[in-house]
Amino acid sequence: MSRLELPAIDATRAGLVLFVASIAFLYSPIFIRPPSGTFVFLELAVLFLLYALILIGLNLQFGHTGLVNFGPVAFFAVGGYAAAILTANDPYRAVGLGFAWPVGLVAGVLAAVALGVLLGFSTLKLRDDFLAIVTLAVAEIIHGLTITFRDITGGSIGLQNVPRPIADMTGGGGGAELFATIVVLGSVCLLAYGVFHRLSASPYGRVLRAIRADEQVTETLGKRVFRYKLVVFIYGAAIGGLAGALLVFYNGAASASFFTIDVTVIVWIGMLIGGAGSDRGVLGGLALIMGFQLLTRFFNDLLPFVTQDQFASIRLVLVGLLLMLVVKYRPEGIWGTAEELEVES
Amino acid sequence: MTLLAVDSLHRSFGSLVAVDDVSFEIEPGEVVGMIGPNGAGKTTTFNCVSGVLDSDAGTVTFDGEDVTNVPAYELARNGLVRTFQQTRELSTMTVEANVLLPTPAHPGERAWHAITRSEASQQREREAREQAMELLDVFDIRSKADEYAGTLSGGQRKLLELARALMLDPTMLMLDEPFAGVNPTLTTELVAHLESLNDDGLTLLIIEHELETLTDLVDRLIVLTDGRVLASGTPAEVTSNEEVIDAYLGN
Ligand SMILES: Nc1ncnc2c1ncn2[C@@H]1O[C@H](COP(=O)(O)OP(=O)(O)OP(=O)(O)O)[C@@H](O)[C@H]1O
Ligand SMILES: [Mg+2]
């Protein structure tokens, strides 16, 4: 169980090919309309793919380099709002500049990168735990700002009329859009996984793991530790921003409720359950935790006397229990390597 | 030309003056020992010279260049490599990865080469692996190449650190108590390794507590007490120096 065995195809190449194919699929008149009973799964799959993007960045930051980023949702939110504000047409009580969606996509990534540069430069030279505190705080501040500055962000009502490029390019309505979204996001995700895995599996990744193990030794062996930490932090920020932009282009809206601390919690738990530092394992962990949430949702339907709110808290307790079990009996995570994470199992 | 020149180095921690006006010079090809009681400032001197700590005042010149407070990675790349008093193997990485890590000028450590798996990167990795295996052979830990460094014995860790430092192809090695906690057999072995490295032109500066190990190995000794250079000279000169006997050898 120490390794999640998948066929030995190169994810980067496969991702590229699939991405091109998915764009061709979008431009073609063909569409696939899945049965409506599957929508609940497909919607969750979209969310999984977006969270997976954030997690791919987080795993490079924490799993490989040891950077404790407790605010991945901050980059997700900044990417999402930047994309939404730049592209929305006539949003209800918010700012919408009406640019074409590619402008918003690029802006979303750049805005998240800018935040990454700012936080990276100001904290990565300080003691390790500063990053954890600062990222956690910044994520909460950003969440607060999106609610307070409602003339710009639409507050808790959100920012409507954001373009939905994938839906617009897909004929056939509802389910077909969902299917096309999954095809496109799936290929983007595979490509991102492939690229980040190439980074982590190369001499580059060796430097990152050395930094995680002992920064000072790594520095005295000739590596520019701060540069690596900064760049890795920015890569994570960029992919988080990309995920945020993709989310608003899928939803056609941005709202503070998409960008809560729950996102941070889910990707962190997915990473720890799957095994930090295992590129495939963390995605397996995310799938497990999101599958678990879906499962409990069905249970909720079976128990009509429990309200949704009550059930949400029960679910949180169950997720906490699951994490405790893993930490106790398999601290390296299901697919992680104990020796690499310095835990006794 | 002098290889390493340390001039009037100062470093304090709050009110404690750990290094107080330390000056010394090391010529190419020399083996120099640095001795002194606990807390004399030996490690702090190393830290300031190697860029791990910033000094408060004084200059460090290496290979004709002023390298005072130059970042540690730059010194390592320029041929001045140090080890730490406590063994600092990267226990979460394999022995091989530990030795491969310092490989200088590795294109694969740049993102673009890593992502494209460039030929230059793969070529460099092959060369580096060959060199790493040779070093592991020399230090007799090749059979451990694929094990996590955390599984090595204390002595093997010392060997690994030395092998790792040599991957940088240094002009000068600064070793902080390389024989501490090493059994006598392995100490003899380590000394032999160091002597043969010195024969090949490597300059050595070695901190040590046990004077016996050093007297045979070194050309010269520098004695530190209370952050100051108390004496300096050949082992015979130093061990007969009254002040040194009083301050250090006497007890
Ligand atoms: N980071 C630090 N912060 C505060 N004081 C320090 C620090 N590093 C060293 N010191 C103090 O500076 C003095 C010199 O310490 P140093 O480690 O250089 O001595 P040393 O000669 O290497 O001793 P040893 O033989 O025990 O290794 C000691 O009094 C030590 O407590
Ligand atoms: Mg010391």
PDB file of N, CA, C and O in Angstrom, chain A residues 225-274:
ATOM      1  N   VAL A 225      18.694  28.698  -1.015  1.00  0.00           N
ATOM      2  CA  VAL A 225      17.480  28.220  -0.356  1.00  0.00           C
ATOM      3  C   VAL A 225      16.319  29.209  -0.468  1.00  0.00           C
ATOM      4  O   VAL A 225      15.207  28.841  -0.843  1.00  0.00           O
ATOM      5  N   PHE A 226      16.592  30.472  -0.178  1.00  0.00           N
ATOM      6  CA  PHE A 226      15.497  31.453  -0.186  1.00  0.00           C
ATOM      7  C   PHE A 226      14.837  31.538  -1.567  1.00  0.00           C
ATOM      8  O   PHE A 226      13.626  31.582  -1.698  1.00  0.00           O
ATOM      9  N   ARG A 227      15.665  31.535  -2.599  1.00  0.00           N
ATOM     10  CA  ARG A 227      15.132  31.598  -3.963  1.00  0.00           C
ATOM     11  C   ARG A 227      14.196  30.433  -4.247  1.00  0.00           C
ATOM     12  O   ARG A 227      13.100  30.609  -4.798  1.00  0.00           O
ATOM     13  N   TYR A 228      14.642  29.224  -3.864  1.00  0.00           N
ATOM     14  CA  TYR A 228      13.785  28.053  -4.095  1.00  0.00           C
ATOM     15  C   TYR A 228      12.475  28.171  -3.333  1.00  0.00           C
ATOM     16  O   TYR A 228      11.401  27.895  -3.866  1.00  0.00           O
ATOM     17  N   LYS A 229      12.564  28.599  -2.076  1.00  0.00           N
ATOM     18  CA  LYS A 229      11.342  28.696  -1.273  1.00  0.00           C
ATOM     19  C   LYS A 229      10.386  29.711  -1.880  1.00  0.00           C
ATOM     20  O   LYS A 229       9.185  29.478  -1.999  1.00  0.00           O
ATOM     21  N   LEU A 230      10.946  30.840  -2.304  1.00  0.00           N
ATOM     22  CA  LEU A 230      10.114  31.891  -2.885  1.00  0.00           C
ATOM     23  C   LEU A 230       9.442  31.398  -4.166  1.00  0.00           C
ATOM     24  O   LEU A 230       8.232  31.549  -4.362  1.00  0.00           O
ATOM     25  N   VAL A 231      10.233  30.785  -5.028  1.00  0.00           N
ATOM     26  CA  VAL A 231       9.701  30.347  -6.320  1.00  0.00           C
ATOM     27  C   VAL A 231       8.626  29.275  -6.123  1.00  0.00           C
ATOM     28  O   VAL A 231       7.561  29.325  -6.746  1.00  0.00           O
ATOM     29  N   VAL A 232       8.900  28.328  -5.233  1.00  0.00           N
ATOM     30  CA  VAL A 232       7.921  27.269  -4.978  1.00  0.00           C
ATOM     31  C   VAL A 232       6.636  27.854  -4.398  1.00  0.00           C
ATOM     32  O   VAL A 232       5.526  27.463  -4.767  1.00  0.00           O
ATOM     33  N   PHE A 233       6.794  28.833  -3.524  1.00  0.00           N
ATOM     34  CA  PHE A 233       5.615  29.469  -2.952  1.00  0.00           C
ATOM     35  C   PHE A 233       4.791  30.150  -4.052  1.00  0.00           C
ATOM     36  O   PHE A 233       3.560  30.077  -4.070  1.00  0.00           O
ATOM     37  N   ILE A 234       5.496  30.768  -4.989  1.00  0.00           N
ATOM     38  CA  ILE A 234       4.819  31.463  -6.084  1.00  0.00           C
ATOM     39  C   ILE A 234       4.155  30.478  -7.052  1.00  0.00           C
ATOM     40  O   ILE A 234       3.037  30.705  -7.513  1.00  0.00           O
ATOM     41  N   TYR A 235       4.814  29.349  -7.321  1.00  0.00           N
ATOM     42  CA  TYR A 235       4.168  28.330  -8.171  1.00  0.00           C
ATOM     43  C   TYR A 235       2.843  27.887  -7.550  1.00  0.00           C
ATOM     44  O   TYR A 235       1.828  27.748  -8.245  1.00  0.00           O
ATOM     45  N   GLY A 236       2.874  27.654  -6.259  1.00  0.00           N
ATOM     46  CA  GLY A 236       1.650  27.247  -5.568  1.00  0.00           C
ATOM     47  C   GLY A 236       0.587  28.322  -5.649  1.00  0.00           C
ATOM     48  O   GLY A 236      -0.594  28.037  -5.862  1.00  0.00           O
ATOM     49  N   ALA A 237       1.031  29.581  -5.486  1.00  0.00           N
ATOM     50  CA  ALA A 237       0.096  30.701  -5.569  1.00  0.00           C
ATOM     51  C   ALA A 237      -0.529  30.753  -6.959  1.00  0.00           C
ATOM     52  O   ALA A 237      -1.746  30.913  -7.113  1.00  0.00           O
ATOM     53  N   ALA A 238       0.302  30.597  -7.981  1.00  0.00           N
ATOM     54  CA  ALA A 238      -0.167  30.714  -9.361  1.00  0.00           C
ATOM     55  C   ALA A 238      -1.233  29.664  -9.676  1.00  0.00           C
ATOM     56  O   ALA A 238      -2.280  29.976 -10.247  1.00  0.00           O
ATOM     57  N   ILE A 239      -0.972  28.431  -9.272  1.00  0.00           N
ATOM     58  CA  ILE A 239      -1.920  27.368  -9.626  1.00  0.00           C
ATOM     59  C   ILE A 239      -3.201  27.509  -8.796  1.00  0.00           C
ATOM     60  O   ILE A 239      -4.302  27.214  -9.274  1.00  0.00           O
ATOM     61  N   GLY A 240      -3.067  28.045  -7.577  1.00  0.00           N
ATOM     62  CA  GLY A 240      -4.255  28.339  -6.776  1.00  0.00           C
ATOM     63  C   GLY A 240      -5.088  29.433  -7.436  1.00  0.00           C
ATOM     64  O   GLY A 240      -6.325  29.350  -7.496  1.00  0.00           O
ATOM     65  N   GLY A 241      -4.422  30.461  -7.951  1.00  0.00           N
ATOM     66  CA  GLY A 241      -5.117  31.546  -8.642  1.00  0.00           C
ATOM     67  C   GLY A 241      -5.807  31.044  -9.903  1.00  0.00           C
ATOM     68  O   GLY A 241      -6.948  31.427 -10.197  1.00  0.00           O
ATOM     69  N   LEU A 242      -5.115  30.155 -10.618  1.00  0.00           N
ATOM     70  CA  LEU A 242      -5.705  29.563 -11.825  1.00  0.00           C
ATOM     71  C   LEU A 242      -6.987  28.814 -11.454  1.00  0.00           C
ATOM     72  O   LEU A 242      -8.021  28.975 -12.114  1.00  0.00           O
ATOM     73  N   ALA A 243      -6.930  28.034 -10.394  1.00  0.00           N
ATOM     74  CA  ALA A 243      -8.110  27.280  -9.955  1.00  0.00           C
ATOM     75  C   ALA A 243      -9.260  28.233  -9.636  1.00  0.00           C
ATOM     76  O   ALA A 243     -10.410  27.978 -10.000  1.00  0.00           O
ATOM     77  N   GLY A 244      -8.941  29.355  -8.979  1.00  0.00           N
ATOM     78  CA  GLY A 244      -9.974  30.331  -8.628  1.00  0.00           C
ATOM     79  C   GLY A 244     -10.633  30.911  -9.869  1.00  0.00           C
ATOM     80  O   GLY A 244     -11.868  31.026  -9.957  1.00  0.00           O
ATOM     81  N   ALA A 245      -9.809  31.278 -10.856  1.00  0.00           N
ATOM     82  CA  ALA A 245     -10.356  31.838 -12.096  1.00  0.00           C
ATOM     83  C   ALA A 245     -11.233  30.802 -12.806  1.00  0.00           C
ATOM     84  O   ALA A 245     -12.328  31.116 -13.275  1.00  0.00           O
ATOM     85  N   LEU A 246     -10.755  29.544 -12.843  1.00  0.00           N
ATOM     86  CA  LEU A 246     -11.539  28.488 -13.497  1.00  0.00           C
ATOM     87  C   LEU A 246     -12.870  28.278 -12.779  1.00  0.00           C
ATOM     88  O   LEU A 246     -13.897  28.025 -13.413  1.00  0.00           O
ATOM     89  N   LEU A 247     -12.851  28.418 -11.469  1.00  0.00           N
ATOM     90  CA  LEU A 247     -14.093  28.254 -10.704  1.00  0.00           C
ATOM     91  C   LEU A 247     -15.134  29.303 -11.096  1.00  0.00           C
ATOM     92  O   LEU A 247     -16.294  28.966 -11.352  1.00  0.00           O
ATOM     93  N   VAL A 248     -14.704  30.591 -11.157  1.00  0.00           N
ATOM     94  CA  VAL A 248     -15.716  31.612 -11.471  1.00  0.00           C
ATOM     95  C   VAL A 248     -16.189  31.499 -12.921  1.00  0.00           C
ATOM     96  O   VAL A 248     -17.347  31.794 -13.212  1.00  0.00           O
ATOM     97  N   PHE A 249     -15.309  31.030 -13.810  1.00  0.00           N
ATOM     98  CA  PHE A 249     -15.745  30.849 -15.199  1.00  0.00           C
ATOM     99  C   PHE A 249     -16.658  29.636 -15.350  1.00  0.00           C
ATOM    100  O   PHE A 249     -17.405  29.522 -16.308  1.00  0.00           O
ATOM    101  N   TYR A 250     -16.583  28.719 -14.422  1.00  0.00           N
ATOM    102  CA  TYR A 250     -17.501  27.574 -14.428  1.00  0.00           C
ATOM    103  C   TYR A 250     -18.851  27.992 -13.845  1.00  0.00           C
ATOM    104  O   TYR A 250     -19.905  27.707 -14.405  1.00  0.00           O
ATOM    105  N   ASN A 251     -18.795  28.738 -12.738  1.00  0.00           N
ATOM    106  CA  ASN A 251     -20.026  29.142 -12.066  1.00  0.00           C
ATOM    107  C   ASN A 251     -20.717  30.325 -12.712  1.00  0.00           C
ATOM    108  O   ASN A 251     -21.902  30.535 -12.511  1.00  0.00           O
ATOM    109  N   GLY A 252     -19.946  31.145 -13.414  1.00  0.00           N
ATOM    110  CA  GLY A 252     -20.510  32.387 -13.941  1.00  0.00           C
ATOM    111  C   GLY A 252     -20.724  33.406 -12.836  1.00  0.00           C
ATOM    112  O   GLY A 252     -21.467  34.374 -12.997  1.00  0.00           O
ATOM    113  N   ALA A 253     -20.074  33.188 -11.701  1.00  0.00           N
ATOM    114  CA  ALA A 253     -20.239  34.098 -10.564  1.00  0.00           C
ATOM    115  C   ALA A 253     -19.104  33.874  -9.583  1.00  0.00           C
ATOM    116  O   ALA A 253     -18.459  32.838  -9.596  1.00  0.00           O
ATOM    117  N   ALA A 254     -18.862  34.902  -8.752  1.00  0.00           N
ATOM    118  CA  ALA A 254     -17.949  34.739  -7.626  1.00  0.00           C
ATOM    119  C   ALA A 254     -18.727  35.102  -6.384  1.00  0.00           C
ATOM    120  O   ALA A 254     -19.539  36.023  -6.401  1.00  0.00           O
ATOM    121  N   SER A 255     -18.496  34.352  -5.312  1.00  0.00           N
ATOM    122  CA  SER A 255     -19.196  34.671  -4.073  1.00  0.00           C
ATOM    123  C   SER A 255     -18.327  34.246  -2.911  1.00  0.00           C
ATOM    124  O   SER A 255     -17.589  33.250  -2.996  1.00  0.00           O
ATOM    125  N   ALA A 256     -18.408  35.018  -1.824  1.00  0.00           N
ATOM    126  CA  ALA A 256     -17.552  34.735  -0.673  1.00  0.00           C
ATOM    127  C   ALA A 256     -17.729  33.299  -0.183  1.00  0.00           C
ATOM    128  O   ALA A 256     -16.804  32.711   0.387  1.00  0.00           O
ATOM    129  N   SER A 257     -18.902  32.729  -0.423  1.00  0.00           N
ATOM    130  CA  SER A 257     -19.154  31.384   0.096  1.00  0.00           C
ATOM    131  C   SER A 257     -18.347  30.304  -0.634  1.00  0.00           C
ATOM    132  O   SER A 257     -18.216  29.192  -0.147  1.00  0.00           O
ATOM    133  N   PHE A 258     -17.820  30.634  -1.830  1.00  0.00           N
ATOM    134  CA  PHE A 258     -16.968  29.650  -2.529  1.00  0.00           C
ATOM    135  C   PHE A 258     -15.582  29.575  -1.893  1.00  0.00           C
ATOM    136  O   PHE A 258     -14.838  28.641  -2.117  1.00  0.00           O
ATOM    137  N   PHE A 259     -15.216  30.649  -1.182  1.00  0.00           N
ATOM    138  CA  PHE A 259     -13.811  30.792  -0.776  1.00  0.00           C
ATOM    139  C   PHE A 259     -13.671  30.848   0.743  1.00  0.00           C
ATOM    140  O   PHE A 259     -13.116  31.783   1.295  1.00  0.00           O
ATOM    141  N   THR A 260     -14.218  29.883   1.413  1.00  0.00           N
ATOM    142  CA  THR A 260     -14.132  29.874   2.879  1.00  0.00           C
ATOM    143  C   THR A 260     -12.966  29.003   3.336  1.00  0.00           C
ATOM    144  O   THR A 260     -12.333  28.319   2.537  1.00  0.00           O
ATOM    145  N   ILE A 261     -12.726  29.031   4.620  1.00  0.00           N
ATOM    146  CA  ILE A 261     -11.640  28.241   5.202  1.00  0.00           C
ATOM    147  C   ILE A 261     -11.857  26.742   4.972  1.00  0.00           C
ATOM    148  O   ILE A 261     -10.923  25.946   5.036  1.00  0.00           O
ATOM    149  N   ASP A 262     -13.093  26.348   4.657  1.00  0.00           N
ATOM    150  CA  ASP A 262     -13.378  24.939   4.357  1.00  0.00           C
ATOM    151  C   ASP A 262     -12.488  24.407   3.241  1.00  0.00           C
ATOM    152  O   ASP A 262     -12.096  23.241   3.250  1.00  0.00           O
ATOM    153  N   VAL A 263     -12.188  25.288   2.255  1.00  0.00           N
ATOM    154  CA  VAL A 263     -11.344  24.855   1.140  1.00  0.00           C
ATOM    155  C   VAL A 263      -9.968  24.472   1.670  1.00  0.00           C
ATOM    156  O   VAL A 263      -9.413  23.420   1.341  1.00  0.00           O
ATOM    157  N   THR A 264      -9.416  25.341   2.516  1.00  0.00           N
ATOM    158  CA  THR A 264      -8.108  25.066   3.116  1.00  0.00           C
ATOM    159  C   THR A 264      -8.137  23.754   3.898  1.00  0.00           C
ATOM    160  O   THR A 264      -7.248  22.911   3.766  1.00  0.00           O
ATOM    161  N   VAL A 265      -9.203  23.592   4.682  1.00  0.00           N
ATOM    162  CA  VAL A 265      -9.307  22.384   5.517  1.00  0.00           C
ATOM    163  C   VAL A 265      -9.351  21.133   4.649  1.00  0.00           C
ATOM    164  O   VAL A 265      -8.638  20.162   4.896  1.00  0.00           O
ATOM    165  N   ILE A 266     -10.182  21.163   3.613  1.00  0.00           N
ATOM    166  CA  ILE A 266     -10.325  19.972   2.757  1.00  0.00           C
ATOM    167  C   ILE A 266      -9.009  19.617   2.072  1.00  0.00           C
ATOM    168  O   ILE A 266      -8.604  18.444   2.060  1.00  0.00           O
ATOM    169  N   VAL A 267      -8.310  20.584   1.493  1.00  0.00           N
ATOM    170  CA  VAL A 267      -7.081  20.216   0.770  1.00  0.00           C
ATOM    171  C   VAL A 267      -6.003  19.766   1.758  1.00  0.00           C
ATOM    172  O   VAL A 267      -5.251  18.826   1.474  1.00  0.00           O
ATOM    173  N   TRP A 268      -5.946  20.388   2.921  1.00  0.00           N
ATOM    174  CA  TRP A 268      -4.949  19.954   3.917  1.00  0.00           C
ATOM    175  C   TRP A 268      -5.242  18.537   4.393  1.00  0.00           C
ATOM    176  O   TRP A 268      -4.346  17.700   4.465  1.00  0.00           O
ATOM    177  N   ILE A 269      -6.509  18.257   4.699  1.00  0.00           N
ATOM    178  CA  ILE A 269      -6.848  16.915   5.178  1.00  0.00           C
ATOM    179  C   ILE A 269      -6.600  15.889   4.071  1.00  0.00           C
ATOM    180  O   ILE A 269      -6.042  14.824   4.309  1.00  0.00           O
ATOM    181  N   GLY A 270      -6.981  16.244   2.842  1.00  0.00           N
ATOM    182  CA  GLY A 270      -6.713  15.338   1.725  1.00  0.00           C
ATOM    183  C   GLY A 270      -5.231  15.025   1.617  1.00  0.00           C
ATOM    184  O   GLY A 270      -4.832  13.876   1.439  1.00  0.00           O
ATOM    185  N   MET A 271      -4.418  16.066   1.772  1.00  0.00           N
ATOM    186  CA  MET A 271      -2.964  15.887   1.664  1.00  0.00           C
ATOM    187  C   MET A 271      -2.445  14.993   2.794  1.00  0.00           C
ATOM    188  O   MET A 271      -1.652  14.078   2.552  1.00  0.00           O
ATOM    189  N   LEU A 272      -2.889  15.237   4.009  1.00  0.00           N
ATOM    190  CA  LEU A 272      -2.371  14.469   5.146  1.00  0.00           C
ATOM    191  C   LEU A 272      -2.853  13.021   5.106  1.00  0.00           C
ATOM    192  O   LEU A 272      -2.103  12.099   5.426  1.00  0.00           O
ATOM    193  N   ILE A 273      -4.116  12.828   4.693  1.00  0.00           N
ATOM    194  CA  ILE A 273      -4.636  11.462   4.616  1.00  0.00           C
ATOM    195  C   ILE A 273      -3.937  10.695   3.495  1.00  0.00           C
ATOM    196  O   ILE A 273      -3.550   9.547   3.652  1.00  0.00           O
ATOM    197  N   GLY A 274      -3.750  11.346   2.365  1.00  0.00           N
ATOM    198  CA  GLY A 274      -3.118  10.668   1.230  1.00  0.00           C
ATOM    199  C   GLY A 274      -1.638  10.440   1.466  1.00  0.00           C
ATOM    200  O   GLY A 274      -1.082   9.438   1.045  1.00  0.00           O
TER     201      GLY A 274
END
